[in-house]
XYZ file of C-alpha atoms in Angstrom:
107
model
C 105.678 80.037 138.352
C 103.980 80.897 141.378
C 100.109 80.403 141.791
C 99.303 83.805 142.862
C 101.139 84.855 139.494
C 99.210 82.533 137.847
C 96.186 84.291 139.038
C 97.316 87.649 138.259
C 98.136 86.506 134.250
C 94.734 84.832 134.002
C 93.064 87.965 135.510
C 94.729 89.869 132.533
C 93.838 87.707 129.994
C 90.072 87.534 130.800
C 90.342 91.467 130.888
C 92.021 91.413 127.955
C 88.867 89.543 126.279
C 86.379 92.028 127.228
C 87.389 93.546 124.285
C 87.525 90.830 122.018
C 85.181 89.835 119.103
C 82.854 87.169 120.063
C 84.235 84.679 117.892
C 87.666 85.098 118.619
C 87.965 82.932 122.192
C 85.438 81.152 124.371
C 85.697 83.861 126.923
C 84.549 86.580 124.633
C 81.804 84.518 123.679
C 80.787 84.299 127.325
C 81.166 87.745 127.841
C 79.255 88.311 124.743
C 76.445 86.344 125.905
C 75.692 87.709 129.256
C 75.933 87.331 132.803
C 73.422 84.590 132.721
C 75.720 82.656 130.850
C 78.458 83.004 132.921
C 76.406 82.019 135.971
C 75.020 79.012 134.350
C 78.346 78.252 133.599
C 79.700 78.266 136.687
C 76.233 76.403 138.230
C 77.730 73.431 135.591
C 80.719 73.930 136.862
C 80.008 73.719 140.586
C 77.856 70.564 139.800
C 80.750 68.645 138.263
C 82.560 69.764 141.482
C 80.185 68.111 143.832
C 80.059 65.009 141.357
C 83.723 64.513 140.753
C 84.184 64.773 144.795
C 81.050 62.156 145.272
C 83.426 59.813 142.453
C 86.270 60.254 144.846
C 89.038 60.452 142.115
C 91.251 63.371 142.838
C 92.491 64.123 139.444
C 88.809 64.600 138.546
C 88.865 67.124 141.265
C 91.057 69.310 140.885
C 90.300 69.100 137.295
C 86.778 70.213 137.883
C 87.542 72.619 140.846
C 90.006 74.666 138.026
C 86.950 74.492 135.666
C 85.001 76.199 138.223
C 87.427 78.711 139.473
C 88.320 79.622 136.155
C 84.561 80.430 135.336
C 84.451 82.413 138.682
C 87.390 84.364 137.509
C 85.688 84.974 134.165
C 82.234 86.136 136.514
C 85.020 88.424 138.322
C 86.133 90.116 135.163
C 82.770 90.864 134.185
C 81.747 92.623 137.281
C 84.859 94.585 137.162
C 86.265 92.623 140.044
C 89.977 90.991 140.498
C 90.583 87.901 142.211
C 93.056 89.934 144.532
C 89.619 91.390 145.954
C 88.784 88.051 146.554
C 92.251 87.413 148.107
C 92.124 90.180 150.251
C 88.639 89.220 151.344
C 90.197 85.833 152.770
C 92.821 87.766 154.325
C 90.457 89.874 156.246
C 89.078 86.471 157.697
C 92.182 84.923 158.130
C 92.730 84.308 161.908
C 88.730 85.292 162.731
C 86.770 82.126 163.579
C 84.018 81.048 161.211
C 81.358 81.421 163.715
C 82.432 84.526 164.400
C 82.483 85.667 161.137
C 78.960 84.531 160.343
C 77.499 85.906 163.358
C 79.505 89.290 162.344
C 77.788 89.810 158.844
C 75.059 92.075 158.000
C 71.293 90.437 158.060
């Protein structure tokens, strides 16, 4: 399967659980509990991140980097966002140089 497909499914699923009683999957819960929630979910997240990188253990890693991206996707779903806006976002700054971007961004 191809990652961006991977992506794409997971987008649909998280959609999908908008909808869905609280009860009835972790992400419905999260949704059900707010967008605070999600964001301190994905603060967690993000702090695992750094800590599994300080550990040096790649399996930790990439473990903890999907953790986080998945609880960014779920924060995309509930702001009505898709991570192909995302990918197109890095597309747009494919090729531009980092300091050029920056200096190029609205104050």
């Amino acid at each position: 399967m191809k990652n961006d497909t991977v992506l794409t499914q997971l987008a649909e699923v998280l959609e999908s659980r908008k909808q869905a009683a609280p009860d009835s999957s972790y992400v419905a819960k999260l949704y059900a509990k707010g967008l605070d929630a999600i964001l301190k979910k994905i603060g967690e997240e993000a702090t695992e991140t750094v800590m599994a990188a300080k550990d040096g253990e790649p399996d930790k890693i990439v473990y903890e980097v999907a953790d986080l991206w998945f609880h960014t996707l779920v924060l995309l779903a509930q702001q009505n966002l898709h991570p192909d806006d995302v990918l197109n976002e890095l597309a747009r700054r494919f090729g531009i140089s980092g300091l050029e971007e920056k200096a190029n961004r609205p104050a």
